[in-house]
Structure formats: C-alpha cells, structure tokens
PDB file of C-alpha atoms in Angstrom:
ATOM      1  CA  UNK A   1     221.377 236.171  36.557  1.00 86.00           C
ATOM      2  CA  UNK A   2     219.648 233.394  34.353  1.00 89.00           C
ATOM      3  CA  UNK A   3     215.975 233.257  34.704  1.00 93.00           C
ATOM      4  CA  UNK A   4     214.517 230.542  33.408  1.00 94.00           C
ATOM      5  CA  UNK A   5     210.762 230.606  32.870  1.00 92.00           C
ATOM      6  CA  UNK A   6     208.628 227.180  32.514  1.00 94.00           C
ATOM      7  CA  UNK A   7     205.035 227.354  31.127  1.00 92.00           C
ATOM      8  CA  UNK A   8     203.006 225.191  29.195  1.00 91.00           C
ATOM      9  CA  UNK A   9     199.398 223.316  29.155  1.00 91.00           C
ATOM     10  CA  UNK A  10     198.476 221.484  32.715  1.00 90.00           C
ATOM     11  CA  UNK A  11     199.636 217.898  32.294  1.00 91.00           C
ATOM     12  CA  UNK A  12     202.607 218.111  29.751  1.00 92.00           C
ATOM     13  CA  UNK A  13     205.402 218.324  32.720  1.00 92.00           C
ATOM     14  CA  UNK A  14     206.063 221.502  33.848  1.00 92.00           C
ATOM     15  CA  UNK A  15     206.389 220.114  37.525  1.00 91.00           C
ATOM     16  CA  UNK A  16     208.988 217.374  36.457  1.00 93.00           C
ATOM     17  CA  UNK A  17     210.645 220.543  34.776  1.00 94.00           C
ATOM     18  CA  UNK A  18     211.150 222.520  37.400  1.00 93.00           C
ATOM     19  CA  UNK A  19     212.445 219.724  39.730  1.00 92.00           C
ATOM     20  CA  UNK A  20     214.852 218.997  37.145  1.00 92.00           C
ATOM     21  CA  UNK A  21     215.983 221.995  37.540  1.00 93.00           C
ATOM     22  CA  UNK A  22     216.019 222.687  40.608  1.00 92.00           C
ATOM     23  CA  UNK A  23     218.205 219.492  41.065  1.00 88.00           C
ATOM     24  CA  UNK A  24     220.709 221.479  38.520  1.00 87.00           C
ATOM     25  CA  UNK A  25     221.136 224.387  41.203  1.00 89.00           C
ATOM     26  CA  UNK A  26     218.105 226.622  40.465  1.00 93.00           C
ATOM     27  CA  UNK A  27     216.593 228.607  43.191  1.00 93.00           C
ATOM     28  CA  UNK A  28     213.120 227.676  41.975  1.00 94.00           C
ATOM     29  CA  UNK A  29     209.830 228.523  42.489  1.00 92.00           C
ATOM     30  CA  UNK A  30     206.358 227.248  41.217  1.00 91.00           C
ATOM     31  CA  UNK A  31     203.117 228.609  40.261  1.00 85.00           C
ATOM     32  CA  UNK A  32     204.089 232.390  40.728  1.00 85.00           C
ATOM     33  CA  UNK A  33     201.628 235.139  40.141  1.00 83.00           C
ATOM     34  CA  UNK A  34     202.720 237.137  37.560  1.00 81.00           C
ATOM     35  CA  UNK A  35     202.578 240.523  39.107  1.00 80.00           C
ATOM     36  CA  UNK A  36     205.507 238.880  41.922  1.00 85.00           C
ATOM     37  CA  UNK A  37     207.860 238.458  39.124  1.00 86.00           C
ATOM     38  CA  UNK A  38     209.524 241.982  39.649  1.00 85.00           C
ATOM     39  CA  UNK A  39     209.621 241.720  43.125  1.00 88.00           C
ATOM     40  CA  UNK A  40     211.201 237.767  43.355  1.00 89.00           C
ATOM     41  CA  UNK A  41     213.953 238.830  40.886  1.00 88.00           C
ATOM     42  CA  UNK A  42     214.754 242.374  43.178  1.00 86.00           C
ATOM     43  CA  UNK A  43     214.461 239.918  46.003  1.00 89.00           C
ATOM     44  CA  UNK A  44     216.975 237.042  45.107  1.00 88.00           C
ATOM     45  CA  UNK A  45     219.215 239.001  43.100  1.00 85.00           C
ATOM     46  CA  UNK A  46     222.332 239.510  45.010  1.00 86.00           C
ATOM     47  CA  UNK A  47     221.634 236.132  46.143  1.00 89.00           C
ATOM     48  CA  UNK A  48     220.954 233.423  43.604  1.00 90.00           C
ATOM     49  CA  UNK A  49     222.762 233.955  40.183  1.00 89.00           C
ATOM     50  CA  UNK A  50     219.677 231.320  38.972  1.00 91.00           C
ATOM     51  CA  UNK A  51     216.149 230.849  39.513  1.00 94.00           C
ATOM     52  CA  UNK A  52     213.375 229.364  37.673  1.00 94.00           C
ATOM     53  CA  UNK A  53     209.919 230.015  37.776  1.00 93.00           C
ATOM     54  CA  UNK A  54     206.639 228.086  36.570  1.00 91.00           C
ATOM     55  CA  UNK A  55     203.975 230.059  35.331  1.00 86.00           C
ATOM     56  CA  UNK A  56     200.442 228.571  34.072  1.00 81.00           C
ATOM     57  CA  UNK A  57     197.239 229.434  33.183  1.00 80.00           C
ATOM     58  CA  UNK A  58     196.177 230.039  36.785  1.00 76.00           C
ATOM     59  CA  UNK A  59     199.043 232.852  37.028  1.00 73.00           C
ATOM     60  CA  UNK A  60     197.479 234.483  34.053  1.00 70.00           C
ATOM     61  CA  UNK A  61     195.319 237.274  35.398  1.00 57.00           C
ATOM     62  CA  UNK A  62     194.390 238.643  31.909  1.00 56.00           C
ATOM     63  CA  UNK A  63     196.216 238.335  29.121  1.00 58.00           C
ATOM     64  CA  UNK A  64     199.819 236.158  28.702  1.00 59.00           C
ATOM     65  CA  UNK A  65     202.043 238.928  27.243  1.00 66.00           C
ATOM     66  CA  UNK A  66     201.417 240.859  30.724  1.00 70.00           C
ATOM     67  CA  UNK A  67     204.260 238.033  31.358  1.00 73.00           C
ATOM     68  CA  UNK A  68     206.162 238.910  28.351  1.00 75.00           C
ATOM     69  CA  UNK A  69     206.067 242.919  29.129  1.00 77.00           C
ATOM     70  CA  UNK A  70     207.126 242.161  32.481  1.00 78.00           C
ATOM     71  CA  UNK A  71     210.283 240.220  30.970  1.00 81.00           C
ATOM     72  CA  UNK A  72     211.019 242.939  29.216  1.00 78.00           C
ATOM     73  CA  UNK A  73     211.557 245.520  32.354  1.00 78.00           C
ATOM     74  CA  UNK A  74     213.172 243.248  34.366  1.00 83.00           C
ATOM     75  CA  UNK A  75     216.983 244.822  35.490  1.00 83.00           C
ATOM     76  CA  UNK A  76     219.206 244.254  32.718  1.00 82.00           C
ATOM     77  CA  UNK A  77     221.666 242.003  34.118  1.00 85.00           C
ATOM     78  CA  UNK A  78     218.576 239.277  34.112  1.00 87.00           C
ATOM     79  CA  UNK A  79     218.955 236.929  31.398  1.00 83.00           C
ATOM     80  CA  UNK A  80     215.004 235.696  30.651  1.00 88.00           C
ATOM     81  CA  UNK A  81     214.116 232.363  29.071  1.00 91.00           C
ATOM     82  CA  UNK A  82     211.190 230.612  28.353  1.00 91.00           C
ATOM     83  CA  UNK A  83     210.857 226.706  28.272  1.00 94.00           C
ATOM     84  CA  UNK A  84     207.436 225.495  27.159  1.00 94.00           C
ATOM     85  CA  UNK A  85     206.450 222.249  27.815  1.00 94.00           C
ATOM     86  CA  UNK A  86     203.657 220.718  25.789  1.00 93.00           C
ATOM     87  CA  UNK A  87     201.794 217.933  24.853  1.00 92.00           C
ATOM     88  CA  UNK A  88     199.202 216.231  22.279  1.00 91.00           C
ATOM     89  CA  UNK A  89     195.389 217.057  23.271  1.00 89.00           C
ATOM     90  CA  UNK A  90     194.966 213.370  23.627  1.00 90.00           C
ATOM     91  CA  UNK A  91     197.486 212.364  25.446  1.00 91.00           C
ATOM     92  CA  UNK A  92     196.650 215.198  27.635  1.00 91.00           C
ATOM     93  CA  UNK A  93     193.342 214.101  27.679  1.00 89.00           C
ATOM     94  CA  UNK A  94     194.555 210.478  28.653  1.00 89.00           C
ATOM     95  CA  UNK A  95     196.338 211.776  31.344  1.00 88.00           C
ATOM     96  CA  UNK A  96     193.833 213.623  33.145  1.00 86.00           C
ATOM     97  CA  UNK A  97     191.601 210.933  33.121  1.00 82.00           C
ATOM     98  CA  UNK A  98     193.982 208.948  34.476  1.00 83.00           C
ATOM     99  CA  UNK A  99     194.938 211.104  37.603  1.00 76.00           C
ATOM    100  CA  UNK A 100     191.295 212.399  38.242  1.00 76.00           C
ATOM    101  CA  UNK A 101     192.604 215.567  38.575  1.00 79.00           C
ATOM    102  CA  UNK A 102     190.857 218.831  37.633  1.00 79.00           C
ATOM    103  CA  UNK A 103     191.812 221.558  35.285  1.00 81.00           C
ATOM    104  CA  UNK A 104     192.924 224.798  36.371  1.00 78.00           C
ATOM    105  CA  UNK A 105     189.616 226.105  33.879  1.00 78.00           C
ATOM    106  CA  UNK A 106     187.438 223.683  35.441  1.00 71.00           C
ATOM    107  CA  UNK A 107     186.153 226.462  37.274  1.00 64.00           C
ATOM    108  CA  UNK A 108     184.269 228.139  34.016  1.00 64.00           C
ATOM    109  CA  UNK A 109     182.595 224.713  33.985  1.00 71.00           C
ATOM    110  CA  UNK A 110     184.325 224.109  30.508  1.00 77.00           C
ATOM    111  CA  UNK A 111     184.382 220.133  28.995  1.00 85.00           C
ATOM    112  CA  UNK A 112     187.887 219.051  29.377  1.00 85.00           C
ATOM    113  CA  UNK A 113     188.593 219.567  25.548  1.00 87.00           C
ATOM    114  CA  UNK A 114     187.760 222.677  25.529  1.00 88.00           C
ATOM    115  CA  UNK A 115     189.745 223.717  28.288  1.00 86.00           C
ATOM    116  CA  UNK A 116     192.776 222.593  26.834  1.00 89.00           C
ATOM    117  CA  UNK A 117     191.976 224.075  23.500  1.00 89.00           C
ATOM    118  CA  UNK A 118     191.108 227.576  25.593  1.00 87.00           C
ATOM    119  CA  UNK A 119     194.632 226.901  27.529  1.00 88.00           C
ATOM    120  CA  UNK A 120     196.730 226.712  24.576  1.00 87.00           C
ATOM    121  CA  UNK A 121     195.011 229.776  23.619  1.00 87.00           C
ATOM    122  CA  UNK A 122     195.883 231.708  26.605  1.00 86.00           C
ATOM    123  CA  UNK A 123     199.969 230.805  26.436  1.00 88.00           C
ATOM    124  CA  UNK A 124     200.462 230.706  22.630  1.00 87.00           C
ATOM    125  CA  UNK A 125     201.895 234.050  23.108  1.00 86.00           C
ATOM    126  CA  UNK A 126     204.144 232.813  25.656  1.00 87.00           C
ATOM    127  CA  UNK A 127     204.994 229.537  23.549  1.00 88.00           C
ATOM    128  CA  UNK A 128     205.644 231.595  20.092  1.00 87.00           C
ATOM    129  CA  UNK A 129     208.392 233.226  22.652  1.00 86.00           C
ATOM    130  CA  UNK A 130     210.013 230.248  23.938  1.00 89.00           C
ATOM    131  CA  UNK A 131     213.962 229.956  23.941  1.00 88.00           C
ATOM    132  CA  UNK A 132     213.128 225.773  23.981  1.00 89.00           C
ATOM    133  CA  UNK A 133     210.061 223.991  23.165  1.00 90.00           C
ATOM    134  CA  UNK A 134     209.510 220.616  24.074  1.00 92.00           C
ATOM    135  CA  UNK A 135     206.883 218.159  23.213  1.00 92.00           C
ATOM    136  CA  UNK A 136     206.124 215.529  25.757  1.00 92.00           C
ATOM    137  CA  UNK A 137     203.952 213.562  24.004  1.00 90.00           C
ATOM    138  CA  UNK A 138     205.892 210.359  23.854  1.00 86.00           C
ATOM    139  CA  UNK A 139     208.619 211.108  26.210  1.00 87.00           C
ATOM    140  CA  UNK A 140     208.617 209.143  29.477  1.00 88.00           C
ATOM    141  CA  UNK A 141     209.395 210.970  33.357  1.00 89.00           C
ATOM    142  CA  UNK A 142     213.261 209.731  32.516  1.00 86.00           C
ATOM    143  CA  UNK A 143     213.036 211.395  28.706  1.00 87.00           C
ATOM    144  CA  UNK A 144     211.383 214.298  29.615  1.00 91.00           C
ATOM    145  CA  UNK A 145     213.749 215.037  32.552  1.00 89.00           C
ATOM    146  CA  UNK A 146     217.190 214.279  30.489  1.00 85.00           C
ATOM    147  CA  UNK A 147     215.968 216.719  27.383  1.00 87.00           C
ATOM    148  CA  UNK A 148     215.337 219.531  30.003  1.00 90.00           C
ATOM    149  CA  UNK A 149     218.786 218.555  31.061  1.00 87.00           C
ATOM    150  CA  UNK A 150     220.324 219.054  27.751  1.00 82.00           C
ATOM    151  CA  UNK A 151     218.858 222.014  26.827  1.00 83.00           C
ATOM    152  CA  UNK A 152     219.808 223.591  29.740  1.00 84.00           C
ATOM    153  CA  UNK A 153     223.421 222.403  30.314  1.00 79.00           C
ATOM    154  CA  UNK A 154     223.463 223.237  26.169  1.00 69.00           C
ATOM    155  CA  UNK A 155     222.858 226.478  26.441  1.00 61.00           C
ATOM    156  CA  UNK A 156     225.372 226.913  29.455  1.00 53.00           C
ATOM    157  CA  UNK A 157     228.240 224.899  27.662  1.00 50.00           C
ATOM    158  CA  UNK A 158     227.429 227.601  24.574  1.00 55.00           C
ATOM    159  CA  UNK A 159     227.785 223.926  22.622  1.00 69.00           C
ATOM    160  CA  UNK A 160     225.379 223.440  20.237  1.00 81.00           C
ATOM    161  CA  UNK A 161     223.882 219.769  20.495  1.00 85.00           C
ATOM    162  CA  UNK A 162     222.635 218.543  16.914  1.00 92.00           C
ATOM    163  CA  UNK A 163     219.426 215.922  17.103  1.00 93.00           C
ATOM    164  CA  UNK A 164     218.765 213.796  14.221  1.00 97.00           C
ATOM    165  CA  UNK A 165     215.428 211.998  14.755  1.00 97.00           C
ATOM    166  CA  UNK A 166     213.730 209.836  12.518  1.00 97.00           C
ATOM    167  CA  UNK A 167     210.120 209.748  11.923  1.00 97.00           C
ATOM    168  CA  UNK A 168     206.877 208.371  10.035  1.00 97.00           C
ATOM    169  CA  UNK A 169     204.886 211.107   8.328  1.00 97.00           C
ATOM    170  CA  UNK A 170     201.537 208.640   8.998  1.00 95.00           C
ATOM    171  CA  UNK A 171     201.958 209.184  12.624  1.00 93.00           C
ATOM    172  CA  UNK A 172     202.573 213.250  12.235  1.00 93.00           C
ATOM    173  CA  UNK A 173     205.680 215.808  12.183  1.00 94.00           C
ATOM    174  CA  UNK A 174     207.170 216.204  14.859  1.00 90.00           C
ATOM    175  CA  UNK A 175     206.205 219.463  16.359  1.00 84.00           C
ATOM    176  CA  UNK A 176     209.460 219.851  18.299  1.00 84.00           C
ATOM    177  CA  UNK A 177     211.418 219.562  14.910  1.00 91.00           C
ATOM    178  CA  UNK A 178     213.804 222.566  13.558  1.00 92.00           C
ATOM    179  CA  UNK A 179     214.105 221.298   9.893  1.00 95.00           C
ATOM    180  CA  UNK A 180     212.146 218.739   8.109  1.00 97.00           C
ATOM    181  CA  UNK A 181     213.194 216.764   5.247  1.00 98.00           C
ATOM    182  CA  UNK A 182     211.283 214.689   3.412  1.00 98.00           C
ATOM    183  CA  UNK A 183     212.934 210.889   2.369  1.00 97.00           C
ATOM    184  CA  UNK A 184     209.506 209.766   0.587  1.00 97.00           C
ATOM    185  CA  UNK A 185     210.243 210.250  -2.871  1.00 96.00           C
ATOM    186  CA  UNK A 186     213.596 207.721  -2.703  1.00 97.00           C
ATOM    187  CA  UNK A 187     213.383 203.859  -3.325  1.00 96.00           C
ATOM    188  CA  UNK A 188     211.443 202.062  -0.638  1.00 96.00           C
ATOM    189  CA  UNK A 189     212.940 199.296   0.467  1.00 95.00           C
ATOM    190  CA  UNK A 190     209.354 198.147   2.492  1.00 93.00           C
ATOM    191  CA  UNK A 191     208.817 196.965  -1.574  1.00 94.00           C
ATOM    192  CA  UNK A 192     210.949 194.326  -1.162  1.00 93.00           C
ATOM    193  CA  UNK A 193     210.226 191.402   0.303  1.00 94.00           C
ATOM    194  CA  UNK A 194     213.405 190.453   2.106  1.00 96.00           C
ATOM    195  CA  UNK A 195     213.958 194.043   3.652  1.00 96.00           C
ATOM    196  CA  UNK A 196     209.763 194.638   4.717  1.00 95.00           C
ATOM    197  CA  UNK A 197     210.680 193.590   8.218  1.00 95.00           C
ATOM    198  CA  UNK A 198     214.445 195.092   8.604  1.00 96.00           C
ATOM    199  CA  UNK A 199     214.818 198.812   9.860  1.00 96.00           C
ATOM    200  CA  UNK A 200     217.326 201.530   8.337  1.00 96.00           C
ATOM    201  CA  UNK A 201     219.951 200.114  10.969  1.00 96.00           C
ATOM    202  CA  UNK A 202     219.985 196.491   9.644  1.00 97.00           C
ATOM    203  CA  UNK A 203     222.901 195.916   7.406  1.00 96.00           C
ATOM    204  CA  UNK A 204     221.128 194.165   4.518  1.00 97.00           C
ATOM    205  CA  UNK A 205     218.499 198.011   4.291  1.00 97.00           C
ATOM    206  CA  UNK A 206     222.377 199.725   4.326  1.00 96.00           C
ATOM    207  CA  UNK A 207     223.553 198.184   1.735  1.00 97.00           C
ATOM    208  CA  UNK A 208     220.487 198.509  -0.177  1.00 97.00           C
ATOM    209  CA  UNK A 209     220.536 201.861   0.288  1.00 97.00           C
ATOM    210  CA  UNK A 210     224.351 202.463  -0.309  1.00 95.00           C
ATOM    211  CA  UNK A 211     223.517 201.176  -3.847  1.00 95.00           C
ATOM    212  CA  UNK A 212     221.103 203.732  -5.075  1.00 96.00           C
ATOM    213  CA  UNK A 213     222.445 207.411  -6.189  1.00 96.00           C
ATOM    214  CA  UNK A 214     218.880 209.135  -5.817  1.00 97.00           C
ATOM    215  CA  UNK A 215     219.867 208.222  -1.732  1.00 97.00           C
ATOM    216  CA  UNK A 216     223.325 209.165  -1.739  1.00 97.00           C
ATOM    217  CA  UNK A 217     222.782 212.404  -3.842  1.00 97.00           C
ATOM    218  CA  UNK A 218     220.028 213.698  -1.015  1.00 97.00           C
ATOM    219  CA  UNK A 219     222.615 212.668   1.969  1.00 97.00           C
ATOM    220  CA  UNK A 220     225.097 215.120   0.369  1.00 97.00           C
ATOM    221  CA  UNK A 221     222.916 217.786  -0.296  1.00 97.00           C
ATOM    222  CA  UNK A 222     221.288 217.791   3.196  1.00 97.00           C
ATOM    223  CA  UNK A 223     224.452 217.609   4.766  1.00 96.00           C
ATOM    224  CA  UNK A 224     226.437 220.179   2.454  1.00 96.00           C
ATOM    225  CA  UNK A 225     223.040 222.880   3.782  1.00 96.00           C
ATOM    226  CA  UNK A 226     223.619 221.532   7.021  1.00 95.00           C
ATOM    227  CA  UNK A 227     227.380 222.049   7.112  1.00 92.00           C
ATOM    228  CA  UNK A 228     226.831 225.626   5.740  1.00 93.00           C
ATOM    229  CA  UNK A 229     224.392 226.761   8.670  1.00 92.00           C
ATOM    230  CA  UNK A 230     224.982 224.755  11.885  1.00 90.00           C
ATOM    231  CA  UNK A 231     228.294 227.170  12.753  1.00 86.00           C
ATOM    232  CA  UNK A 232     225.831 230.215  12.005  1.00 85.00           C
ATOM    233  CA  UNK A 233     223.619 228.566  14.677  1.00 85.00           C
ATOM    234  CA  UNK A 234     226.510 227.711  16.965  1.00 77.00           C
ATOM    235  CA  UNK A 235     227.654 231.178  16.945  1.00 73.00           C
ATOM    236  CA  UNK A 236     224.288 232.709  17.478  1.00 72.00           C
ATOM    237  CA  UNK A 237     224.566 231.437  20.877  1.00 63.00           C
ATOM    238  CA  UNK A 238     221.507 228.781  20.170  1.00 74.00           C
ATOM    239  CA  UNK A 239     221.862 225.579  22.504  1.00 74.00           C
ATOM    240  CA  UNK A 240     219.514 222.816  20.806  1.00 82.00           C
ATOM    241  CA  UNK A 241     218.568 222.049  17.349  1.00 90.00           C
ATOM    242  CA  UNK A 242     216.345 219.260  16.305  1.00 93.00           C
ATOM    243  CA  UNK A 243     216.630 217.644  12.290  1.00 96.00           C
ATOM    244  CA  UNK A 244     213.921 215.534  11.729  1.00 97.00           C
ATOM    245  CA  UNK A 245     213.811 213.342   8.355  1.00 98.00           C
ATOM    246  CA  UNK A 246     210.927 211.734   7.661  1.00 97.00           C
ATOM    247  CA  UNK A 247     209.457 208.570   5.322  1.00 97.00           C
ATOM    248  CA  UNK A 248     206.274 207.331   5.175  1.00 96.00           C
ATOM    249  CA  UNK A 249     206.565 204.920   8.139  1.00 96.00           C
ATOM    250  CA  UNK A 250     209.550 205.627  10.286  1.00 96.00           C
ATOM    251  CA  UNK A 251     211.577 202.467   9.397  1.00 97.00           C
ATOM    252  CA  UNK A 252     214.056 201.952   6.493  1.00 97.00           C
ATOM    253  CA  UNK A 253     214.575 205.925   5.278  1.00 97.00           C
ATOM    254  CA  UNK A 254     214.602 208.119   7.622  1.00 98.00           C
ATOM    255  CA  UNK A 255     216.199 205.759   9.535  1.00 97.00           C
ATOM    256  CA  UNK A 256     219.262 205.196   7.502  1.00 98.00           C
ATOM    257  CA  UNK A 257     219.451 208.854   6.398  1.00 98.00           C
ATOM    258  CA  UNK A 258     219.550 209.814  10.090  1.00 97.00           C
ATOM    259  CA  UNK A 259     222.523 207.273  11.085  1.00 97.00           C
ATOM    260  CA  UNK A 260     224.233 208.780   8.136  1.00 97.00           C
ATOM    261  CA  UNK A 261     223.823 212.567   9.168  1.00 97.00           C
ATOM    262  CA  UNK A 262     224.718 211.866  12.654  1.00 95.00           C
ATOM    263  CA  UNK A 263     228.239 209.626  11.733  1.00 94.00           C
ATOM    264  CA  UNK A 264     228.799 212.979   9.177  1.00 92.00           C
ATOM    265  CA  UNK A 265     228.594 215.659  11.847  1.00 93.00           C
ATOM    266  CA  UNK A 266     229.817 213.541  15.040  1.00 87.00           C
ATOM    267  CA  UNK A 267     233.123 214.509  14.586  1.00 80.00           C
ATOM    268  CA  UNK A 268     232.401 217.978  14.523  1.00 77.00           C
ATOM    269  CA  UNK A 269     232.240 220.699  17.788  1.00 76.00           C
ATOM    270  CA  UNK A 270     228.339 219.788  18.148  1.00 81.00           C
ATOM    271  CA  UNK A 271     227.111 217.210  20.477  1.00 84.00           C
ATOM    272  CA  UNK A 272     225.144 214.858  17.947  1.00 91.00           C
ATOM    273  CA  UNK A 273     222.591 212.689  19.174  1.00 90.00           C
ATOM    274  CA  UNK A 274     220.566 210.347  17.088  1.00 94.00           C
ATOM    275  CA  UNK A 275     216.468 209.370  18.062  1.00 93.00           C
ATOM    276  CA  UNK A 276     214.366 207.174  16.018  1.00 96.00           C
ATOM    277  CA  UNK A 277     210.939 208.633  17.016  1.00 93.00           C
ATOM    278  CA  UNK A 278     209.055 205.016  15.859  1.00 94.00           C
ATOM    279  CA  UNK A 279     211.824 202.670  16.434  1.00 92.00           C
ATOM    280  CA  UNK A 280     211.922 203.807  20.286  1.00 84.00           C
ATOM    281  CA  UNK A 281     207.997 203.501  20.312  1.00 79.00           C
ATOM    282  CA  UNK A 282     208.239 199.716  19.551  1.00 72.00           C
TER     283      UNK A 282
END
C-alpha cells in the first residue's frame, strides 16, 4: 500500500494537494488525528492499495515526530511518504488576510507572524522528513496542482523527471532547489546595450553567449557532474529532482545555461522540464 502523507503550514495548499490526489485514485482523507493513523491503515488495508492523509498543526497533539514514530510501526507492506507543502511567510501572510480566515494557533491568541513562525516550528521535523517538498510561493492553483501531479506519477513511473529552473539570486534561492549553481561570475550580457532588454532565449543573448569559452567551459562541467550522478539518482528510486542555476537577475545566464542543460539531457531516460522562475513571473 502507498501512503502518502501531506503536511505543511496553513495556507501553502495542502487542501488543493489532497484533491489532486484524490482525483489520481487516492482513498483520501483530511485533517486526521494522529493517534487514528494505525487504525485507518488496519482499516482500509485489504481495501484501498492507496490513501493519503493530511496532517497539520491541529493534528499535532504534542510533538510532530509522534507522527514520524507512528510511520515507523505501521505494517510493513505500507509504503509511507511525506509531501510538504510550503510557502513564504509573506505570501502566507497575504493570503490570510485575504481570506479572513483564522489560524489553527489563533487560539493561544498569537499575532499572525508568530503563529506561522511557531507552525513551522512544530512540522520542521516532519518537513526535514519529506520524500517531496514543494514551495508554493509563486505557483498558481493550476501549478501547484500539476507539480503534485508529477511528483506523484514520477515516483510511480520509477522515471526520474530532471527540472532545470532559472533564477535571480536578488529575488532569493529557490528553496525547492536540489543543486545550485552559480552563473554570476561569467560575462554579463545586461552590460551591453543591445542585449539589456533580450532574455537568455533571444537569439542575439545565444550567440553572445556561444562566443565566450568561460560560458561554454561551465556548461560542460555542470553537465559532465550531472551526467555522472543523475543515473545514481534514477536508480535510487528518487522521482523528482530540481537544478536551479542562478545569475544575478534571472534573465540572460541562467537562462541560457538552463535551455542548454535541458536540450543536453532531453534525450536521455529522464523527463526534462525547463522553468524560468523570473521569466514566468513577468
């Protein structure tokens, strides 16, 4: 049986989650106390071969790793996973204020910031555990929903699916990312005049590009690494991997590196997909 677990901070799309998921064939059930856990599973065994729960701060009577020990002793033909959902404080902020709702910790008569911060607290043992972490941050109810998706249907292919996403290092890692690599210290093409308002997938910022060694030399050696380890990361049965590359703004670099990297590996037994983290913000 696959048990898949969803937890995260209130607001980051747990519910959207589990309705994905449900709509992939999972017996699923939301909000349940911990201490049920053993008993649902003994329940719906011989019946379901997959169920999901959602588990939040509100399920938590003391501490979060009572949910991790009772993972552990669950029969051994249960298959346990964790998918935490999660988001930025301030765009969990934003949302709350924009729903009215109430946190589950209003009840200590915390400030809303503080709550969250006293949330995270609460599940980090839970999130340090997670088979897939996802960051909802940006993601709209059609994002969020298809990267559930593809986790899930991932791990069930056993085919590992290879993101390359682009990024700006002013506007923050990306906290979803497996590997980082860092495009800042090779020619700019934001210097020159002509290029300033092109993007990495223009063709004049290509060619630029394809003209300077320091670029090509770092394409090769990140995808020589990368070509060494993804088939250790196929084989270990892992379903998503996410390489970020980053520049200072989002646009020309990591942009261009990341088309490269995905053309180099999409003819390869991974499912590649490319992302360009503030090129789809625009």
């Amino acid at each position: 049986m696959q048990l898949i677990v969803v937890s995260g901070r209130s607001g980051s799309g747990k519910t959207i989650a589990l309705r994905v998921l449900e709509d992939l064939g999972f017996y699923c059930v939301d909000n349940l106390p911990i201490t049920l856990l053993p008993t649902l599973v003994h329940a719906v065994i011989e019946q379901f071969d997959r169920i999901a729960i959602s588990i939040d701060v509100r399920n938590i009577p003391g501490r979060s790793d009572e949910l991790l020990d009772a993972l552990d002793f669950l029969p051994k033909k249960v298959k346990p996973e964790i998918l935490f959902i999660d988001s930025d404080e301030g765009v969990l902020l934003k949302r709350f204020g924009e729903t009215r709702r109430l946190h589950p910790l209003s009840q200590r008569e915390l400030p809303l910031p503080e709550a969250l911060k006293l949330e995270y607290k609460l599940l980090e043992p839970i999130a340090e555990r997670a088979t897939w972490r996802i960051d909802s941050s940006k993601l709209s109810v059609h994002q969020l929903s298809e990267q559930v998706t593809e986790r899930v249907l991932g791990k069930a292919a056993a085919r590992l699916i290879v993101v390359f996403q682009s990024f700006g290092f002013k506007h923050g890692v990306p906290p979803d990312a497996d590997y980082v690599f860092d495009a800042r210290i090779l020619p700019n093409p934001h210097w020159e005049p002509e290029l300033k308002p092109l993007n990495g997938r223009d063709q004049p910022v290509q060619h630029f590009f394809s003209q300077q060694p320091l670029v090509t030399k770092f394409i090769f050696q990140v995808e020589t690494f990368l070509a060494t380890w993804l088939p250790h990361f196929q084989r270990s049965n892992r379903s998503y991997l996410t390489i970020a590359i980053g520049c200072t703004g989002g646009q020309h670099r990591s942009v261009y590196i990341a088309e490269q990297l995905a053309s180099r590996f999409s003819d390869q037994t991974f499912k590649v997909q490319i992302r360009h983290r503030e090129l789809d913000a625009q």
